[in-house]
Short mmCIF file of C-alpha atoms in Angstrom, two decimals:
data_model
loop_
_atom_site.label_atom_id
_atom_site.label_comp_id
_atom_site.label_asym_id
_atom_site.label_seq_id
_atom_site.Cartn_x
_atom_site.Cartn_y
_atom_site.Cartn_z
CA MET Q 270 11.64 -19.79 -33.85
CA THR Q 271 7.88 -20.16 -33.56
CA ALA Q 272 6.15 -23.69 -33.74
CA GLY Q 273 5.05 -23.65 -37.02
CA VAL Q 274 8.60 -23.40 -39.20
CA VAL Q 275 8.40 -24.85 -43.16
CA LEU Q 276 11.56 -27.54 -43.95
CA LEU Q 277 12.64 -28.25 -47.09
CA ALA Q 278 13.45 -31.36 -47.99
CA LEU Q 279 14.23 -33.75 -50.62
CA VAL Q 280 12.39 -36.95 -50.82
CA GLY Q 281 13.27 -38.62 -54.38
CA ALA Q 282 15.15 -39.16 -57.29
CA GLY Q 283 13.23 -38.82 -60.33
CA CYS Q 284 13.12 -41.02 -63.97
CA SER Q 285 12.25 -39.22 -67.44
CA GLY Q 286 8.33 -39.72 -67.84
CA ASP Q 287 4.93 -38.55 -65.85
CA SER Q 288 5.07 -40.77 -62.87
CA GLU Q 289 1.74 -41.54 -61.68
CA GLU Q 290 3.28 -40.33 -58.86
CA GLN Q 291 4.84 -36.71 -59.77
CA GLN Q 292 1.22 -36.46 -61.43
CA SER Q 293 -0.01 -37.22 -58.14
CA ALA Q 294 2.07 -34.49 -56.24
CA GLY Q 295 1.04 -31.75 -59.13
CA THR Q 296 4.97 -31.76 -59.73
CA GLY Q 297 5.76 -31.15 -63.77
CA GLY Q 298 8.75 -33.96 -63.75
CA THR Q 299 11.15 -32.55 -61.69
CA GLY Q 300 11.90 -35.04 -60.24
CA GLU Q 301 11.44 -32.52 -57.07
CA GLN Q 302 8.81 -31.64 -53.50
CA GLN Q 303 8.03 -29.98 -51.27
CA SER Q 304 7.55 -30.67 -47.69
CA THR Q 305 4.73 -27.93 -45.14
CA GLU Q 306 4.55 -29.74 -42.27
CA PRO Q 307 5.44 -27.77 -39.91
CA GLU Q 308 7.68 -29.98 -37.36
CA VAL Q 309 5.47 -28.76 -33.80
CA SER Q 310 7.87 -28.44 -30.23
CA ALA Q 311 7.17 -30.68 -28.09
CA ALA Q 312 6.96 -28.12 -25.07
CA GLU Q 313 3.02 -28.24 -23.55
CA VAL Q 314 2.58 -24.55 -21.70
CA SER Q 315 -0.21 -24.22 -19.17
CA SER Q 316 -1.26 -22.09 -17.09
CA ASN Q 317 -3.65 -22.45 -13.65
CA VAL Q 318 -6.10 -19.81 -14.78
CA ARG Q 319 -8.53 -20.23 -18.31
CA ASP Q 320 -8.16 -18.19 -21.25
CA GLY Q 321 -11.32 -16.15 -21.11
CA ALA Q 322 -12.07 -17.07 -17.45
CA ARG Q 323 -13.75 -14.06 -15.36
CA GLY Q 324 -14.80 -13.02 -11.94
CA VAL Q 325 -11.52 -14.31 -10.35
CA THR Q 326 -10.56 -14.45 -6.28
CA VAL Q 327 -8.14 -11.73 -5.98
CA ASP Q 328 -5.93 -14.60 -4.13
CA THR Q 329 -5.34 -15.93 -6.97
CA VAL Q 330 -1.95 -16.98 -7.72
CA PRO Q 331 -0.58 -16.91 -11.07
CA GLU Q 332 1.33 -19.99 -12.60
CA VAL Q 333 2.47 -20.47 -15.89
CA THR Q 334 4.14 -23.84 -16.40
CA VAL Q 335 5.82 -26.21 -19.23
CA ALA Q 336 5.85 -30.09 -19.91
CA GLY Q 337 9.11 -30.97 -22.25
CA GLY Q 338 11.00 -28.00 -21.85
CA ARG Q 339 11.90 -24.85 -21.00
CA LEU Q 340 10.27 -21.88 -20.33
CA GLU Q 341 11.96 -18.87 -21.99
CA LYS Q 342 10.59 -15.75 -21.20
CA VAL Q 343 6.84 -15.15 -19.84
CA SER Q 344 5.66 -11.82 -19.81
CA ALA Q 345 2.84 -11.05 -17.03
CA ARG Q 346 0.52 -7.79 -17.80
CA ILE Q 347 -3.09 -6.18 -15.00
CA GLY Q 348 -4.06 -3.15 -16.71
CA ARG Q 349 -1.72 -1.36 -17.77
CA GLN Q 350 0.83 -2.42 -15.43
CA ARG Q 351 3.38 -5.32 -15.26
CA LEU Q 352 2.54 -7.87 -13.14
CA ALA Q 353 6.14 -9.46 -11.62
CA GLY Q 354 6.56 -12.77 -11.26
CA GLU Q 355 9.58 -14.98 -11.11
CA LEU Q 356 11.12 -18.68 -12.74
CA SER Q 357 11.77 -21.70 -10.29
CA LYS Q 358 15.12 -22.51 -11.31
CA ASP Q 359 14.72 -25.51 -13.42
CA GLY Q 360 12.67 -22.92 -15.72
CA ARG Q 361 9.58 -25.49 -16.14
CA THR Q 362 7.15 -23.18 -13.50
CA TRP Q 363 6.62 -19.19 -13.31
CA THR Q 364 4.72 -18.23 -10.33
CA ALA Q 365 3.50 -14.55 -10.05
CA THR Q 366 5.08 -13.20 -7.23
CA GLU Q 367 2.56 -9.56 -6.57
CA ARG Q 368 -0.72 -9.88 -5.91
CA LEU Q 369 -3.46 -9.76 -8.87
CA GLU Q 370 -6.41 -6.63 -8.61
CA PRO Q 371 -10.05 -7.12 -7.98
CA GLY Q 372 -11.68 -6.27 -11.02
CA LYS Q 373 -8.42 -6.32 -14.01
CA LYS Q 374 -8.19 -7.49 -16.87
CA VAL Q 375 -4.34 -9.65 -16.24
CA ARG Q 376 -2.63 -10.63 -19.60
CA VAL Q 377 -0.27 -14.19 -19.55
CA ALA Q 378 1.60 -15.05 -22.37
CA ALA Q 379 4.46 -17.46 -22.70
CA VAL Q 380 7.41 -18.78 -24.64
CA ALA Q 381 9.14 -21.64 -24.20
CA VAL Q 382 11.52 -24.08 -25.91
CA ASP Q 383 12.05 -27.91 -25.74
CA ALA Q 384 14.97 -29.99 -26.01
CA GLU Q 385 15.25 -29.19 -30.28
CA GLY Q 386 14.64 -25.21 -29.84
CA LEU Q 387 11.23 -25.43 -30.29
CA GLU Q 388 9.57 -22.57 -29.18
CA ALA Q 389 6.06 -23.19 -28.02
CA GLU Q 390 3.57 -20.29 -27.31
CA ALA Q 391 0.94 -19.54 -24.83
CA THR Q 392 -1.02 -16.80 -23.65
CA SER Q 393 -3.96 -16.91 -20.69
CA THR Q 394 -6.06 -13.30 -20.60
CA PHE Q 395 -8.52 -13.27 -17.65
CA ARG Q 396 -10.52 -11.59 -15.75
CA THR Q 397 -10.65 -10.13 -11.84
CA ASP Q 398 -13.87 -10.47 -9.75
CA ASP Q 399 -14.97 -7.05 -8.98
CA LEU Q 400 -15.31 -6.25 -5.26
CA THR Q 401 -17.49 -3.66 -3.71
CA LEU Q 402 -16.05 -1.39 -0.71
CA GLU Q 403 -17.48 -3.97 1.68
CA GLU Q 404 -15.66 -6.62 0.58
CA GLN Q 405 -12.62 -4.62 1.29
CA THR Q 406 -11.11 -4.01 4.35
CA PHE Q 407 -9.34 -0.93 4.97
CA PRO Q 408 -6.04 -0.52 7.41
CA SER Q 409 -5.35 1.74 9.80
CA ILE Q 410 -2.21 1.73 11.14
CA ALA Q 411 -1.23 3.74 15.33
CA PRO Q 412 0.95 5.70 15.58
CA LEU Q 413 1.44 7.89 12.51
CA ALA Q 414 4.33 8.07 10.81
CA GLY Q 415 7.27 9.79 12.13
CA GLU Q 416 5.58 10.18 15.07
CA THR Q 417 7.65 9.68 18.84
CA VAL Q 418 6.35 7.67 21.21
CA GLY Q 419 6.29 6.68 24.88
CA VAL Q 420 8.29 3.13 25.56
CA GLY Q 421 3.29 1.70 26.91
CA MET Q 422 3.05 2.70 23.07
CA PRO Q 423 1.18 -0.52 21.28
CA VAL Q 424 1.33 -0.45 17.92
CA ILE Q 425 -2.16 -0.18 16.48
CA VAL Q 426 -4.23 -2.00 13.04
CA GLN Q 427 -7.34 -1.12 13.12
CA PHE Q 428 -10.30 -2.33 10.63
CA ASP Q 429 -12.77 -1.28 8.36
CA VAL Q 430 -14.52 -3.92 7.40
CA PRO Q 431 -14.92 -6.61 9.84
CA VAL Q 432 -12.29 -9.46 9.80
CA THR Q 433 -13.52 -12.52 10.66
CA ASP Q 434 -10.46 -15.14 8.92
CA ARG Q 435 -7.47 -13.43 11.81
CA ALA Q 436 -4.90 -15.70 10.75
CA SER Q 437 -4.49 -14.51 7.30
CA ILE Q 438 -5.10 -11.53 8.21
CA GLU Q 439 -1.93 -11.65 10.91
CA LYS Q 440 0.71 -13.84 8.72
CA HIS Q 441 0.89 -10.97 6.58
CA LEU Q 442 1.53 -8.02 9.55
CA LYS Q 443 4.90 -7.46 10.64
CA VAL Q 444 6.11 -5.37 12.91
CA THR Q 445 10.49 -4.60 12.66
CA THR Q 446 12.62 -2.95 15.17
CA SER Q 447 16.02 -1.21 15.20
CA SER Q 448 17.20 -2.73 19.12
CA GLY Q 449 15.84 -5.66 18.63
CA GLN Q 450 12.80 -6.42 19.89
CA LYS Q 451 10.31 -9.55 19.85
CA GLY Q 452 7.13 -9.25 19.97
CA ALA Q 453 2.86 -10.75 19.35
CA TRP Q 454 0.10 -10.36 18.36
CA SER Q 455 -3.00 -9.60 20.74
CA TRP Q 456 -6.27 -9.63 17.99
CA LEU Q 457 -8.61 -7.03 20.82
CA SER Q 458 -12.08 -7.64 18.27
CA ASP Q 459 -12.19 -8.30 14.13
CA SER Q 460 -11.58 -5.15 13.74
CA GLU Q 461 -8.41 -4.93 16.19
CA VAL Q 462 -5.26 -5.69 16.46
CA HIS Q 463 -2.26 -4.86 18.81
CA TRP Q 464 1.60 -5.59 19.02
CA ARG Q 465 3.70 -5.31 21.94
CA PRO Q 466 7.29 -5.89 22.84
CA LYS Q 467 7.53 -8.60 25.87
CA THR Q 468 8.24 -5.67 27.74
CA TYR Q 469 8.45 -2.06 27.06
CA PHE Q 470 9.98 -0.47 24.52
CA GLU Q 471 13.48 0.96 25.05
CA PRO Q 472 13.99 4.30 24.20
CA GLY Q 473 15.46 5.22 20.85
CA THR Q 474 13.43 2.55 19.08
CA GLU Q 475 12.98 2.79 15.89
CA VAL Q 476 9.76 0.97 14.67
CA THR Q 477 8.62 -0.18 11.02
CA VAL Q 478 5.33 -1.69 10.76
CA ASP Q 479 3.90 -3.41 7.21
CA ALA Q 480 0.45 -4.74 7.12
CA ASP Q 481 0.96 -6.36 3.23
CA ILE Q 482 -2.26 -7.19 3.50
CA ASN Q 483 -3.81 -6.16 -0.22
CA SER Q 484 -6.15 -8.59 -2.16
CA VAL Q 485 -5.03 -10.82 1.38
CA PRO Q 486 -8.49 -13.33 2.19
CA ALA Q 487 -9.64 -11.76 5.27
CA GLY Q 488 -13.02 -13.67 6.01
CA ASN Q 489 -16.91 -14.59 4.59
CA GLY Q 490 -15.94 -13.18 0.92
CA VAL Q 491 -13.78 -9.85 2.07
CA TYR Q 492 -10.18 -9.13 1.40
CA GLY Q 493 -7.63 -6.29 1.97
CA GLN Q 494 -8.10 -3.55 0.20
CA LEU Q 495 -4.77 -1.68 0.38
CA SER Q 496 -1.04 -2.49 1.86
CA ARG Q 497 0.33 -0.15 4.28
CA SER Q 498 3.74 0.39 6.09
CA THR Q 499 4.74 3.62 8.85
CA SER Q 500 6.95 4.09 10.79
CA PHE Q 501 7.86 5.47 13.60
CA THR Q 502 10.52 6.33 16.66
CA VAL Q 503 10.28 5.72 20.68
CA GLY Q 504 11.68 9.03 22.90
CA ASP Q 505 12.12 8.75 26.03
CA SER Q 506 11.14 6.03 28.73
CA VAL Q 507 8.33 8.59 30.66
CA ILE Q 508 6.49 6.16 33.21
CA SER Q 509 4.08 8.50 36.50
CA LYS Q 510 3.23 6.21 39.05
CA VAL Q 511 0.15 7.53 40.93
CA ASP Q 512 -0.71 6.32 44.37
CA VAL Q 513 -4.22 6.73 44.83
CA ALA Q 514 -3.81 6.35 48.93
CA SER Q 515 -0.80 8.83 49.35
CA HIS Q 516 -2.90 11.34 47.15
CA ARG Q 517 0.57 11.62 45.42
CA MET Q 518 2.23 10.73 42.02
CA ARG Q 519 5.99 9.85 41.15
CA VAL Q 520 7.22 10.86 37.68
CA TYR Q 521 10.30 9.40 36.18
CA ARG Q 522 12.54 10.17 33.16
CA ASN Q 523 14.27 6.11 31.67
CA GLY Q 524 14.11 5.70 35.78
CA GLN Q 525 15.01 8.74 37.05
CA LEU Q 526 12.63 10.70 39.48
CA LEU Q 527 11.95 13.62 38.26
CA ARG Q 528 9.13 15.93 40.02
CA THR Q 529 6.76 14.27 42.91
CA ILE Q 530 3.36 15.88 42.54
CA PRO Q 531 0.25 16.29 45.33
CA ILE Q 532 -2.89 14.86 43.62
CA THR Q 533 -6.84 14.28 44.11
CA ALA Q 534 -8.12 11.39 42.20
CA GLY Q 535 -12.05 10.07 42.13
CA LYS Q 536 -14.19 9.17 45.35
CA ASP Q 537 -16.95 7.38 46.19
CA GLY Q 538 -18.92 6.64 43.63
CA PHE Q 539 -16.41 7.80 41.50
CA VAL Q 540 -13.22 5.72 42.26
CA THR Q 541 -10.45 5.44 39.96
CA ARG Q 542 -9.43 2.02 38.33
CA SER Q 543 -5.57 0.96 39.23
CA GLY Q 544 -4.15 -0.44 36.13
CA THR Q 545 -1.80 0.26 34.02
CA LYS Q 546 -2.31 2.86 31.73
CA VAL Q 547 -1.26 4.83 28.58
CA ILE Q 548 -1.43 8.60 27.25
CA MET Q 549 -3.73 7.75 24.20
CA GLU Q 550 -4.30 11.57 23.50
CA LYS Q 551 -3.45 14.78 24.67
CA VAL Q 552 -5.54 18.11 24.96
CA ARG Q 553 -4.76 21.29 25.67
CA HIS Q 554 -7.48 22.89 26.26
CA LYS Q 555 -10.94 20.25 26.85
CA LYS Q 556 -14.54 20.83 27.59
CA MET Q 557 -14.72 18.28 30.31
CA ASP Q 558 -19.69 17.91 30.57
CA ALA Q 559 -20.72 15.36 32.85
CA SER Q 560 -23.27 13.26 30.13
CA THR Q 561 -21.08 12.04 28.61
CA ILE Q 562 -20.13 9.38 31.21
CA GLY Q 563 -24.72 9.22 32.34
CA ILE Q 564 -24.54 11.89 34.72
CA GLU Q 565 -27.94 13.97 34.37
CA LYS Q 566 -27.93 17.75 34.32
CA ASP Q 567 -30.38 18.51 36.92
CA ASP Q 568 -28.04 15.84 39.20
CA PRO Q 569 -26.18 17.48 41.86
CA GLU Q 570 -22.64 16.22 40.54
CA TYR Q 571 -22.84 17.51 37.19
CA TYR Q 572 -20.23 18.90 35.95
CA ASN Q 573 -19.54 20.78 32.33
CA LEU Q 574 -16.38 22.49 32.73
CA ASP Q 575 -13.16 23.62 31.18
CA VAL Q 576 -9.73 21.79 30.97
CA GLU Q 577 -6.27 23.21 30.82
CA TYR Q 578 -3.89 20.53 29.64
CA ALA Q 579 -6.04 16.97 29.38
CA MET Q 580 -4.36 13.50 28.63
CA ARG Q 581 -6.84 11.08 28.35
CA VAL Q 582 -5.98 7.29 29.81
CA THR Q 583 -8.93 5.52 28.89
CA TYR Q 584 -11.72 5.18 26.50
CA SER Q 585 -14.68 5.98 29.71
CA GLY Q 586 -13.15 9.58 30.27
CA GLU Q 587 -10.72 9.12 32.92
CA PHE Q 588 -7.88 12.37 32.04
CA ILE Q 589 -4.70 13.37 33.85
CA HIS Q 590 -4.94 17.66 34.53
CA GLY Q 591 -4.93 20.98 35.97
CA ALA Q 592 -7.65 21.11 38.65
CA PRO Q 593 -7.28 24.67 39.59
CA TRP Q 594 -11.08 24.17 41.21
CA SER Q 595 -9.34 20.55 43.65
CA SER Q 596 -6.93 23.17 45.25
CA GLY Q 597 -7.48 21.86 48.28
CA SER Q 598 -7.38 18.73 48.30
CA GLN Q 599 -4.47 18.46 46.39
CA GLY Q 600 -2.30 15.58 48.19
CA SER Q 601 -5.07 15.20 51.02
CA ASP Q 602 -8.44 14.10 49.72
CA ASN Q 603 -9.73 11.76 46.57
CA VAL Q 604 -12.48 14.49 45.49
CA SER Q 605 -13.07 14.14 41.33
CA HIS Q 606 -15.44 11.38 39.46
CA GLY Q 607 -11.95 9.70 38.31
CA CYS Q 608 -9.18 11.84 36.85
CA VAL Q 609 -6.27 12.78 38.67
CA GLY Q 610 -6.32 15.89 38.78
CA MET Q 611 -3.67 18.35 40.33
CA SER Q 612 -2.18 22.54 39.83
CA MET Q 613 -1.93 24.49 37.00
CA SER Q 614 1.99 24.78 36.97
CA ASP Q 615 2.13 20.67 37.57
CA ALA Q 616 0.06 20.00 34.90
CA ALA Q 617 1.19 22.15 32.20
CA TRP Q 618 4.54 21.15 33.45
CA LEU Q 619 3.91 17.05 33.22
CA PHE Q 620 2.26 17.65 29.30
CA ASP Q 621 4.12 18.95 28.39
CA LEU Q 622 6.65 16.24 29.60
CA SER Q 623 4.22 13.93 28.00
CA LYS Q 624 3.84 11.56 24.64
CA ARG Q 625 1.07 9.75 23.35
CA GLY Q 626 2.35 6.11 24.61
CA ASP Q 627 3.80 7.40 27.85
CA VAL Q 628 3.10 4.78 30.94
CA VAL Q 629 0.54 5.97 34.20
CA VAL Q 630 0.80 3.30 36.83
CA VAL Q 631 -2.15 4.00 39.12
CA SER Q 632 -2.46 1.53 42.68
CA GLY Q 633 -3.98 1.89 45.35
CA THR Q 634 -7.71 1.71 44.89
CA GLY Q 635 -10.16 -1.19 44.71
CA ARG Q 636 -10.81 -0.95 40.87
CA SER Q 637 -9.58 -2.53 38.33
CA LEU Q 638 -8.69 -0.72 34.53
CA GLU Q 639 -11.58 -2.88 32.10
CA PRO Q 640 -9.96 -5.02 29.37
CA GLY Q 641 -10.11 -2.18 26.36
CA ASN Q 642 -10.08 0.44 28.36
CA GLY Q 643 -7.78 2.12 26.91
CA TYR Q 644 -4.24 0.52 25.73
CA THR Q 645 -4.76 -1.89 28.58
CA ASP Q 646 -2.06 -4.01 26.68
CA TRP Q 647 0.28 -4.58 29.42
CA ASN Q 648 -1.78 -5.30 32.65
CA ILE Q 649 -1.80 -9.53 31.53
CA SER Q 650 1.37 -11.10 30.99
CA PHE Q 651 2.92 -11.88 27.72
CA ALA Q 652 2.57 -14.67 27.42
CA ASP Q 653 -0.96 -14.30 28.53
CA PHE Q 654 -0.99 -10.89 25.88
CA LYS Q 655 0.66 -13.56 23.02
CA GLU Q 656 -2.89 -16.21 23.59
CA GLY Q 657 -4.60 -13.55 21.93
CA SER Q 658 -2.88 -13.91 18.30
CA ALA Q 659 -4.73 -16.32 15.80
CA LEU Q 660 -1.07 -18.08 15.82
CA SER Q 661 -1.06 -19.08 18.94
#
């Protein structure tokens, strides 16, 4: 029943004749009087969002509480969709378990009962802040859903609008591995964060990435635009070890040496960087123009080549690829502009074997790989990597 139920009650017995009380009550001398005062529930329902409020921030968590009773029912909707919530064990508090969306009407209706079973009702209707695209940040995740990658592939989440409250967002990023390997997040910038395990992924590991950032504050009035989840698989361990000084590359699969390949690397002035690199992309045919690395067309070092079996390992332009023009130097001299070149047959074999995320360890030069010039996560200790977490 509602808090307004009318109860009937006897107030006294009448005598013959019209008494003053009867005349005052407007009765016809029957001696009966009806009370129309409703009994009011002792339960008092309240919401943490004022009824009629506008511009409510999307990170607000709607909550309904009751004093002097228990919540019997709570119905919440955001637009046309149901807004899920959870009732506390004592029945005194209901809390939304889903986040709000921008520019939406929200209605929360609650019914509570007191110790006598009398009901009290309350409704809160409000509207959330209507955010622009510049006030929302969208997460892009690598690897792609269903992709099979190498053991060195980091999880990468990039944001189209900078995240200045890194801790708030990072709390809602999660990686789960079937192997049970644990890892950590490390921010490269306000727009990019990586996750890696302590050691290389174990081959065969299934990995799930959850970016549950929808409506999560990202700082400076920006909120997460969308929650995303993806899963990928770690394939065989393929690790190539390039010794620039000896002009050899040894290729290992799951720890077994498969092939030793004669190579040529960067010459003086274009020395190949030493460090642990990761294959970022594979391109069967690629146009390589020296102007993209700052060499002008009138420079004797200028080149414009059609390259086959190209696998990128740095943002600055280092690749592993077939290089038939340097066949006379492979295994004996370094003549490239920084790339690792080999015969076409070896390049085709390696290209077919390799995948994004495979590891390429380069040694034998005095030039080090710069942080962030590719997937460089493995060039520092795990302890140092974790220092890049906003929650460390």
